[in-house]
């Protein structure tokens, strides 16, 4: 995500080369969000814009302070005139369309997102929502506003700090010291958070302020640097390398963020008279309308996902064109006129107009939220939405997300005999009730599950900071305390760890080296560690490996609820060929574990798929509560499979 806004300097100080940077950044991020190949690092557009914003903010503040014309209210109004009207209109349009076409829960979410965006704290809301079972980004219509909130928060605090410093020590050096201090403190805080709080680092002002302060440093120290064309060239190469070589899924922001931030700083330091391609009309037009293009492109991206067109080349091309058209209309009809017309009108009129527009959006968001349940929509929509809550009712108590206090939940007759251990990640929690339903009477099944922790020993994680090795060490020690005839059913989202998934197109784990792609060397090492881990368990207990569960391309309840707004009959699923293509590596790896140490294979697709396809629902009965975790309805299809686990144990126990 990025933000594409920044304060406009006066015409005398307008830098056309900055318009070129704006165009470059917004094009990169738009192409990244539409999934255009080659722009894997297009998300760095946010960092480019943050640096530009910091540069222009500092330029305006320092110039006005130096001539005694700084006015805090005017400074805020400059921003408000440009940002609030266009943002409010977009929110109002989306709320209107949402009232007509969105299921109730999604309309609630859109209303909440709109309100927080217009009050400029949506970054805090999205950070608070971030979690293991959070909805995918492509379902959040206003997710892109997080960066507007970060920058607005900086915009509010930054001039106060510089102004206060100037009042005490009115000199350019005061501004330099304060900007440098903000840069150093924020960057230092970010680096201290790298291994513990990824979502906080991504969304928080405290971990983003250094990027804007980097632009400020160029402004206050740039006069000491020569206006070299090499600065511009090296800077553009650094930005280009970031766009084309970086990958989504890195710790971001982090050390690598210095590449696009430093590149942007070099371009700004090079000065305005150098050779950046700023004269071409398309570059100038896109740069000028970058904020409006940014505002409208993300809802178009979400709309493609809404209609399941995100992989359709023609739809992507149409979406790109529509983003430019909507951005151009917004710029010509709303953004530019409101900035030009109301600037001479005086502070009172400006405050009244900006407040009225924002309050209109906030009021509509609130009324939509309150009235969403009273709309005349098909009853099937509510039924479909409820399937998102059809998960293990004991999930919050039995599935660990942090710490090592394993609850060891028992399912069945808790005072009876232990029948089996279900061991794994959140997918183990999703199927444990089906295992319990298949066990002999008079006993219980025990659950050991930790979200995002693969059942592989001595593994390094790249997706979170959970203590998975400590969890697995605990499990190994506990297995030595239970009878050797007790079967262990290992259930993971097996293929996501070596291959990535819809949230991260790279391996989730590594061993001797961190791999950006699941190349042959990495996969061989992964298979070796997986097999050795299974064999270590199998040395003391019967081990059953559940074949991977089919993964749907989207949340099944969300799909069904959206479809029910239009048609009462809908179905979703994937082809059996797609299942096999996705999971062939893990199927082969599980087979190796079976051959080498006798692990038994539980044939999941036999019960969830036909020879042609794997269904995600049967009418309004969803087999998943998201896109990959089986619902309580779906896991019941596996009860016959799990009965074989206990049948084998009973046959072995016979004399």
PDB file of C-alpha atoms in Angstrom, residues 448 474-483 536 540-541:
ATOM      1  CA  UNK A 448      -2.013 -29.877  20.645  1.00  0.00           C
ATOM      2  CA  UNK A 474       7.422 -29.482  24.379  1.00  0.00           C
ATOM      3  CA  UNK A 475       5.395 -31.842  22.178  1.00  0.00           C
ATOM      4  CA  UNK A 476       8.335 -34.235  21.794  1.00  0.00           C
ATOM      5  CA  UNK A 477       8.842 -34.366  25.538  1.00  0.00           C
ATOM      6  CA  UNK A 478       5.120 -34.911  26.194  1.00  0.00           C
ATOM      7  CA  UNK A 479       4.930 -37.735  23.644  1.00  0.00           C
ATOM      8  CA  UNK A 480       7.458 -39.652  25.727  1.00  0.00           C
ATOM      9  CA  UNK A 481       5.027 -39.566  28.664  1.00  0.00           C
ATOM     10  CA  UNK A 482       2.043 -41.159  26.908  1.00  0.00           C
ATOM     11  CA  UNK A 483       1.644 -44.849  25.992  1.00  0.00           C
ATOM     12  CA  UNK A 536      11.361 -39.147  15.193  1.00  0.00           C
ATOM     13  CA  UNK A 540       7.614 -44.130  19.647  1.00  0.00           C
ATOM     14  CA  UNK A 541       4.040 -43.815  18.318  1.00  0.00           C
TER      15      UNK A 541
END
